[in-house]
Every structure is written in structure tokens, then in C-alpha cells.
mmCIF file with all atom_site columns, C-alpha atoms in Angstrom:
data_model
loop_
_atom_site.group_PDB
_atom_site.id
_atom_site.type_symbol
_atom_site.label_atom_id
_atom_site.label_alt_id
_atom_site.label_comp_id
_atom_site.label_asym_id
_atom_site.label_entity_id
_atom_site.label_seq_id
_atom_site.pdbx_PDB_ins_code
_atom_site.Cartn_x
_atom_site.Cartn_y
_atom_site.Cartn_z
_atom_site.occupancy
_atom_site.B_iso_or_equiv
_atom_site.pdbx_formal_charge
_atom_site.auth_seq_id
_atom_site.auth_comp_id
_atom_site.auth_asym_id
_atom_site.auth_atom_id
_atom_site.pdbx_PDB_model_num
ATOM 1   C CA . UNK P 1 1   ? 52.884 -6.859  -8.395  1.00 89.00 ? 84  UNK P CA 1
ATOM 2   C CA . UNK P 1 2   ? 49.753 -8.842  -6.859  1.00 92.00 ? 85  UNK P CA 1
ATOM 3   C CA . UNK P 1 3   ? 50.935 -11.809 -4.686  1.00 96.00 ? 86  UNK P CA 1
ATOM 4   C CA . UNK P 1 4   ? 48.723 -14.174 -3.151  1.00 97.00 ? 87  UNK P CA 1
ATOM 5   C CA . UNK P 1 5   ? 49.567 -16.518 -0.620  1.00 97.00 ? 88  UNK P CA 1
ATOM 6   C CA . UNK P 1 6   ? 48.268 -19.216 0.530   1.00 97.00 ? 89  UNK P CA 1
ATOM 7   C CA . UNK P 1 7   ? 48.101 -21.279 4.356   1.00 97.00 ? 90  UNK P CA 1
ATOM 8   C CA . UNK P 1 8   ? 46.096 -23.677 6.229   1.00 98.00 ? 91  UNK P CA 1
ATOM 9   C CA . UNK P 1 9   ? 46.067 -27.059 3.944   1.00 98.00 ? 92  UNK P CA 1
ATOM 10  C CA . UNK P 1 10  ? 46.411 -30.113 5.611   1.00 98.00 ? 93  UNK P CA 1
ATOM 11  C CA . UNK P 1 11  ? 45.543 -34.010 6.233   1.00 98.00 ? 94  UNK P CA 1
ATOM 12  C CA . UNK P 1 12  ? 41.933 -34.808 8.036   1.00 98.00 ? 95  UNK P CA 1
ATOM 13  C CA . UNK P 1 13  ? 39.689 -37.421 8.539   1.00 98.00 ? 96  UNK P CA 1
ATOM 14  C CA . UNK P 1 14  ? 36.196 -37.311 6.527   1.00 98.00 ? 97  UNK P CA 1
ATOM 15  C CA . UNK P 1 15  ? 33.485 -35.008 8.591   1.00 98.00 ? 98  UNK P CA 1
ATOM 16  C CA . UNK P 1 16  ? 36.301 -32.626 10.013  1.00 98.00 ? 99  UNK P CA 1
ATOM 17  C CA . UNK P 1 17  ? 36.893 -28.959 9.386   1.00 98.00 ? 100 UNK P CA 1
ATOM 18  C CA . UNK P 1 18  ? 39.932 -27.017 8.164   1.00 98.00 ? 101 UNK P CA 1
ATOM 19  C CA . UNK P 1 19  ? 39.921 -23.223 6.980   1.00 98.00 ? 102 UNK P CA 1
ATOM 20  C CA . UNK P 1 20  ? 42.398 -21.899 4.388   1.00 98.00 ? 103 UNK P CA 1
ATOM 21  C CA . UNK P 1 21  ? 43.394 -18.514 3.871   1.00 98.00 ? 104 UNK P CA 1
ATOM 22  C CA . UNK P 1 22  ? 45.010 -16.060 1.381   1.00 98.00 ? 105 UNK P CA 1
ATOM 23  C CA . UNK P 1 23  ? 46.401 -12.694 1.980   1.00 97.00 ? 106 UNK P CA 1
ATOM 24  C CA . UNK P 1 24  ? 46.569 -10.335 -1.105  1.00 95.00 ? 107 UNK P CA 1
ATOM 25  C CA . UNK P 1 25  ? 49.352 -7.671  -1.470  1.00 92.00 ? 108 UNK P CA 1
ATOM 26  C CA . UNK P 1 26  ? 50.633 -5.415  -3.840  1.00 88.00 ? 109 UNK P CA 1
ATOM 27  C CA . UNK P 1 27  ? 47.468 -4.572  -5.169  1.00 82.00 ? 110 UNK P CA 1
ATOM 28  C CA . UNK P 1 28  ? 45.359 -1.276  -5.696  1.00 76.00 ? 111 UNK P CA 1
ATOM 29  C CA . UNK P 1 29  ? 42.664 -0.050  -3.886  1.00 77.00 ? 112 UNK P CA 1
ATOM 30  C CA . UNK P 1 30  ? 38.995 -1.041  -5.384  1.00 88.00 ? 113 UNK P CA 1
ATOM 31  C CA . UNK P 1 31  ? 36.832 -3.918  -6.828  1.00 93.00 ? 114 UNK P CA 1
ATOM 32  C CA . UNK P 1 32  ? 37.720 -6.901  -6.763  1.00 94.00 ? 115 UNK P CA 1
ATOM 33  C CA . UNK P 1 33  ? 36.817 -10.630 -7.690  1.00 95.00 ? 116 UNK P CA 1
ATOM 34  C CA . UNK P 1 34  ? 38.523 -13.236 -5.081  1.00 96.00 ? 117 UNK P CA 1
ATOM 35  C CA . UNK P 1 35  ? 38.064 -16.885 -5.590  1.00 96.00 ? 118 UNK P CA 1
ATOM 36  C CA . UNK P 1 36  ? 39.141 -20.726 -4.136  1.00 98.00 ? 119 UNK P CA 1
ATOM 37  C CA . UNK P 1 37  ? 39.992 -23.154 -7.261  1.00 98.00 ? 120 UNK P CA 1
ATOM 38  C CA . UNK P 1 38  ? 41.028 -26.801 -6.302  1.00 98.00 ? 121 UNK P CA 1
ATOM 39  C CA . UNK P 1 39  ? 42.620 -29.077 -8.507  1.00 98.00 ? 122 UNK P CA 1
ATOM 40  C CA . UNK P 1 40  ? 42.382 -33.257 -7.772  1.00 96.00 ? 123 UNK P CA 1
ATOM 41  C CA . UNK P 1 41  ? 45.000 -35.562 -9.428  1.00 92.00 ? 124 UNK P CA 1
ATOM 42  C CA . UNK P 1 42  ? 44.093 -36.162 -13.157 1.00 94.00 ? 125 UNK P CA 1
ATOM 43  C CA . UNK P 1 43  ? 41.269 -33.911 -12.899 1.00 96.00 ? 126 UNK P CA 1
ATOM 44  C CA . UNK P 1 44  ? 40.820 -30.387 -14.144 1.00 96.00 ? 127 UNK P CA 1
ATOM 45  C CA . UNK P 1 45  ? 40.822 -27.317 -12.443 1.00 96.00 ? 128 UNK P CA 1
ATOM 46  C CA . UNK P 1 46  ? 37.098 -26.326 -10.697 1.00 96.00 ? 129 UNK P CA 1
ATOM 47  C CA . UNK P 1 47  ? 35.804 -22.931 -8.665  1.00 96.00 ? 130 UNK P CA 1
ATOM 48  C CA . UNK P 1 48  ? 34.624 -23.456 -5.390  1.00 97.00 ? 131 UNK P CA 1
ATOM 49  C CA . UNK P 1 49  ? 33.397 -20.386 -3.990  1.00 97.00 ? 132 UNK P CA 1
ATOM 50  C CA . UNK P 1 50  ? 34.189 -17.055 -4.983  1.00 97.00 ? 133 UNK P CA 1
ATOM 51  C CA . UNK P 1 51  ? 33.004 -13.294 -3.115  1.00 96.00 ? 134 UNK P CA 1
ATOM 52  C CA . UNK P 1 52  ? 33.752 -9.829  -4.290  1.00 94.00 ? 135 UNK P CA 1
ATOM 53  C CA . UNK P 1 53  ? 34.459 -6.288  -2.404  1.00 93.00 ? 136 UNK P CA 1
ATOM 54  C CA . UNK P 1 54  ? 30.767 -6.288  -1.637  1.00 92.00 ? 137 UNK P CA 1
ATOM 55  C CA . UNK P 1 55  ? 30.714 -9.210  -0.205  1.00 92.00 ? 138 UNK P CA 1
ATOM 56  C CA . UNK P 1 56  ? 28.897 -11.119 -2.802  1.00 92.00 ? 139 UNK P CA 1
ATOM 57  C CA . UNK P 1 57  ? 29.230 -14.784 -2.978  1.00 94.00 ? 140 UNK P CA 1
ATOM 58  C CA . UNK P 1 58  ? 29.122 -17.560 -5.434  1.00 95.00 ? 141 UNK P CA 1
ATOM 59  C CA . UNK P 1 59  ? 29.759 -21.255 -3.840  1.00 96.00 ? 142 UNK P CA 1
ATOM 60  C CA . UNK P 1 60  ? 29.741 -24.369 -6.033  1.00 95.00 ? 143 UNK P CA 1
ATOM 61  C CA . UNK P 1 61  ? 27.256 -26.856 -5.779  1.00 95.00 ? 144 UNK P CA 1
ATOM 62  C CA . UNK P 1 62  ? 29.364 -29.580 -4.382  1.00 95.00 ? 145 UNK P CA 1
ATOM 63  C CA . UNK P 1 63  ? 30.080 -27.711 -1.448  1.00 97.00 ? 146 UNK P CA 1
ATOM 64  C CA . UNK P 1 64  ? 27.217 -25.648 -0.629  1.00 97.00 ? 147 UNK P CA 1
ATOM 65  C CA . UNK P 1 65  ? 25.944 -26.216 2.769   1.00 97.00 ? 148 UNK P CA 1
ATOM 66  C CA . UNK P 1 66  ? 29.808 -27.257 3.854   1.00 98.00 ? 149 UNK P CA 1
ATOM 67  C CA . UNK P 1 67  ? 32.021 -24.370 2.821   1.00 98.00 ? 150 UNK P CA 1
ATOM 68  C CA . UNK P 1 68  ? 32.149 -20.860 3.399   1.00 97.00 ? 151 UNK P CA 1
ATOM 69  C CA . UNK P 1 69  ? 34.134 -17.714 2.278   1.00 97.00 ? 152 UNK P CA 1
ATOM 70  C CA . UNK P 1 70  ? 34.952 -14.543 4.123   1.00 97.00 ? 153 UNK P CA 1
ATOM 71  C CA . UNK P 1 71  ? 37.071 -11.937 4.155   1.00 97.00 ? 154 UNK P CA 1
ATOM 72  C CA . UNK P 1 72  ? 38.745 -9.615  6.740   1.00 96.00 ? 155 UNK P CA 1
ATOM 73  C CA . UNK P 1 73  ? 39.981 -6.741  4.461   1.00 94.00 ? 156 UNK P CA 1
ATOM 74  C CA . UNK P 1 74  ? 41.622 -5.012  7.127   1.00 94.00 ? 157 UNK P CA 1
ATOM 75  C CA . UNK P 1 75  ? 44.166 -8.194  6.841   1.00 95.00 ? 158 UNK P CA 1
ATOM 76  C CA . UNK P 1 76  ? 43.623 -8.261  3.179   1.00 95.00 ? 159 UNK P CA 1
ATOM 77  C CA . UNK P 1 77  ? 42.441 -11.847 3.957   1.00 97.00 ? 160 UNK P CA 1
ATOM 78  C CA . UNK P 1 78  ? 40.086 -13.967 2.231   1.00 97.00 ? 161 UNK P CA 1
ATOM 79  C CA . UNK P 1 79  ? 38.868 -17.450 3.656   1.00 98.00 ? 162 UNK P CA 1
ATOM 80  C CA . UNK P 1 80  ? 37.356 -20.830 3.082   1.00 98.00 ? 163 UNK P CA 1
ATOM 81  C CA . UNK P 1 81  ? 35.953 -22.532 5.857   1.00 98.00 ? 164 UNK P CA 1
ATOM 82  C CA . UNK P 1 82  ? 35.716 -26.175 5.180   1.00 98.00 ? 165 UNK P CA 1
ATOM 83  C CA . UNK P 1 83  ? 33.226 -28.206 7.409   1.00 98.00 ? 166 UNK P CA 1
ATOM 84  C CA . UNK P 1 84  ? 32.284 -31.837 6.675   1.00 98.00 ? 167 UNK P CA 1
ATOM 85  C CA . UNK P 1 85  ? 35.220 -32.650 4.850   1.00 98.00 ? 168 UNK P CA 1
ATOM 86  C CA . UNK P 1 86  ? 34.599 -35.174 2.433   1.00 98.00 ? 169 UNK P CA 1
ATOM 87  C CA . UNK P 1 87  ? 37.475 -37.577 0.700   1.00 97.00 ? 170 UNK P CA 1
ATOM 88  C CA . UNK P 1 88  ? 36.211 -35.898 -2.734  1.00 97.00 ? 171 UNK P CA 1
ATOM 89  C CA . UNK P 1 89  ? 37.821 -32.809 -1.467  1.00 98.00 ? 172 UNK P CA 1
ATOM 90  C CA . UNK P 1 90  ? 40.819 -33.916 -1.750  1.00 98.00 ? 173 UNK P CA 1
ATOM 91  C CA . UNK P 1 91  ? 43.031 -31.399 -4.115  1.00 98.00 ? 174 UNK P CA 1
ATOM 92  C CA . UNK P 1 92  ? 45.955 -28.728 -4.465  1.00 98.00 ? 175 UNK P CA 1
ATOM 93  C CA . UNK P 1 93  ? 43.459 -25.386 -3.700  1.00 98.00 ? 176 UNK P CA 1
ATOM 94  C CA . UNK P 1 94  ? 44.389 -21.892 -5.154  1.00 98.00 ? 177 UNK P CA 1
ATOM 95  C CA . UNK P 1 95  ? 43.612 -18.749 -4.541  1.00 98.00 ? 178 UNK P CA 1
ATOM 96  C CA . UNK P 1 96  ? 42.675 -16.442 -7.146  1.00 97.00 ? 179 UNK P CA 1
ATOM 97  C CA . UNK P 1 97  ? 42.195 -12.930 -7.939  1.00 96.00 ? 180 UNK P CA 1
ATOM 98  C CA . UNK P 1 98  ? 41.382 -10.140 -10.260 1.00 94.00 ? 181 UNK P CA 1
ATOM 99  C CA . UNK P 1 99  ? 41.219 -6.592  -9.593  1.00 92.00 ? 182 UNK P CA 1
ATOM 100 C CA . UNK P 1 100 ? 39.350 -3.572  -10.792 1.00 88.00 ? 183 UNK P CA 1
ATOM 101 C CA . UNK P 1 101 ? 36.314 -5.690  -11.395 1.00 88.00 ? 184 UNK P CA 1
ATOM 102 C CA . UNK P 1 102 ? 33.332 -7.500  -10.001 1.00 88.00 ? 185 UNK P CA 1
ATOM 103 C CA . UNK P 1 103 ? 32.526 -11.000 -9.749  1.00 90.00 ? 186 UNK P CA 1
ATOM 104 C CA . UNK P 1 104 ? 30.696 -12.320 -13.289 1.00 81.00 ? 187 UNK P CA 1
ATOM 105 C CA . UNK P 1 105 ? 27.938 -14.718 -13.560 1.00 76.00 ? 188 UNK P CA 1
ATOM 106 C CA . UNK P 1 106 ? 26.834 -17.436 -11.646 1.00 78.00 ? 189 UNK P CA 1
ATOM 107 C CA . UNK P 1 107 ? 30.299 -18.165 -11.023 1.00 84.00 ? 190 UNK P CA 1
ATOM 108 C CA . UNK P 1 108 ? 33.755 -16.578 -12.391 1.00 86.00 ? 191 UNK P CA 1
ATOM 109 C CA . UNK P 1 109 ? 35.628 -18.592 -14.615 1.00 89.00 ? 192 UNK P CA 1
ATOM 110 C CA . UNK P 1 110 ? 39.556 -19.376 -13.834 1.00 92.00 ? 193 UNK P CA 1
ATOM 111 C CA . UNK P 1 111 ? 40.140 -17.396 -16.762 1.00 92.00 ? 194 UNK P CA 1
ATOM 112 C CA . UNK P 1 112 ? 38.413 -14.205 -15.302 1.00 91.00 ? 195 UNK P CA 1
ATOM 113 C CA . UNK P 1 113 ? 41.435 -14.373 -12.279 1.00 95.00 ? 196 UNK P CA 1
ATOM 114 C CA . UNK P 1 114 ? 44.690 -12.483 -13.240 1.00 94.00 ? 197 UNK P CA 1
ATOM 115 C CA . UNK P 1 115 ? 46.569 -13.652 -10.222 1.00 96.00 ? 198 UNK P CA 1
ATOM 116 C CA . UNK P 1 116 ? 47.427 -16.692 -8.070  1.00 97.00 ? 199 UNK P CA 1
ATOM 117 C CA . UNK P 1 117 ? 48.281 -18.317 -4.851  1.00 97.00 ? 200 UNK P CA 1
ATOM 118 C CA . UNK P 1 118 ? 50.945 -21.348 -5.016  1.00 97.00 ? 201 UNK P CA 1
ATOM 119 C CA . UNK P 1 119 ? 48.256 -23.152 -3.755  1.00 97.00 ? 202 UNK P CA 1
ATOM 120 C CA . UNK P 1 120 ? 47.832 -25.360 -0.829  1.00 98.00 ? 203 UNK P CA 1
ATOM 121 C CA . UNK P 1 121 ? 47.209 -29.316 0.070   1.00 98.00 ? 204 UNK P CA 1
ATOM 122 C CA . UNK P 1 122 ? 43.956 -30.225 1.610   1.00 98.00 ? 205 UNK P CA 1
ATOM 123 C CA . UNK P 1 123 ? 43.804 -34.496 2.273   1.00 98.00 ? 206 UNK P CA 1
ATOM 124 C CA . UNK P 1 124 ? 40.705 -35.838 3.540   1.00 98.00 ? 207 UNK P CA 1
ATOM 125 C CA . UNK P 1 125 ? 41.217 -39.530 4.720   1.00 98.00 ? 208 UNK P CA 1
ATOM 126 C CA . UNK P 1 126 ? 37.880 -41.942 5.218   1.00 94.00 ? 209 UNK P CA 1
#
């Protein structure tokens, strides 16, 4: 059973940095789609950035130029560097995955992702 955790949330000021993280486990070896999803109050759910086995990777236009994901798969890790914090980025942010496939699109859809993360808290304060 895939299991995805989550770390690294917290409460900033706007302009500062935080980096999240997920480790997979209890998956099988070979392709895979990871991806960050955040989720503000009374909003719906929206991708952020996404990057696949290959190390191909899909960001969202609201954060382009701010955030970055990386992986180290000898920790089974995935990241999201988060620079310039803005108040907007306030949410609950998940970690997805599906396995045995690529990354689709432009961006993967939430409904590609088979698995997820609890999530975790990021506040941004102006």
C-alpha cells in the first residue's frame, strides 16, 4: 500500500521561503507521476508543480519563477521549494502520486493521482 507523507508546513511572513517534502513508500519500482496540490479555504483544489521519474516538470503559472520541485529518489523524496512566499499561498498542500505512468499534459489533473499525503499547512502572513 502507497503512503505518502507529508512535512515542512508552517507560518511565514510574505517574501520568505519554506520547502515541503513527501516521502513515498510501499510502492513498486518504475514510472511515476509525483505532484504538490494545495487547497485554500472555500476554494477548490489546484496543481502546483508536478515532475516524473525523468525528471520532467510541470509548475503552475502562479508560482513559476518562486517554486521548485525535486526529488532525491534514493530517499524516495520529492520536494517543493517555496521562495517569495506570497499571502495567496496560503493552503492545506498535498502530495500526490500515481505509479506505473508518466506525467500527462501540460499539467496532471488531481484525478490522474491514485495516492495521497495528509497534507500539510503552509501560512503566509503580510
Amino acid at each position: 500500500q502507497v503512503k505518502l507523507v507529508e512535512s515542512g508546513g508552517g507560518s511565514v511572513q510574505a517574501g520568505g521561503s519554506l520547502r515541503l517534502s513527501c516521502v513515498a513508500s510501499g510502492y513498486t519500482s518504475g514510472n511515476y507521476c509525483m505532484g504538490w496540490f494545495r487547497q485554500a479555504p472555500g476554494k477548490e483544489r489546484e496543481g502546483v508543480a508536478a515532475l516524473d521519474r525523468d525528471d520532467s516538470v510541470s509548475l503552475a503559472d502562479s508560482v513559476k519563477g518562486r517554486f521548485t520541485i525535486f526529488q532525491d529518489k534514493a530517499k524516495d523524496t520529492v520536494y517543493l521549494q517555496m521562495n517569495s512566499l506570497k499571502p495567496e499561498d496560503t493552503a492545506m498542500y498535498y502530495c500526490a502520486a500515481e505509479f506505473g505512468t508518466y506525467c500527462s499534459g501540460a499539467f496532471p489533473d488531481e484525478a490522474d493521482f491514485g495516492s495521497w499525503g495528509q497534507g500539510t499547512q503552509v501560512t503566509v502572513s503580510s
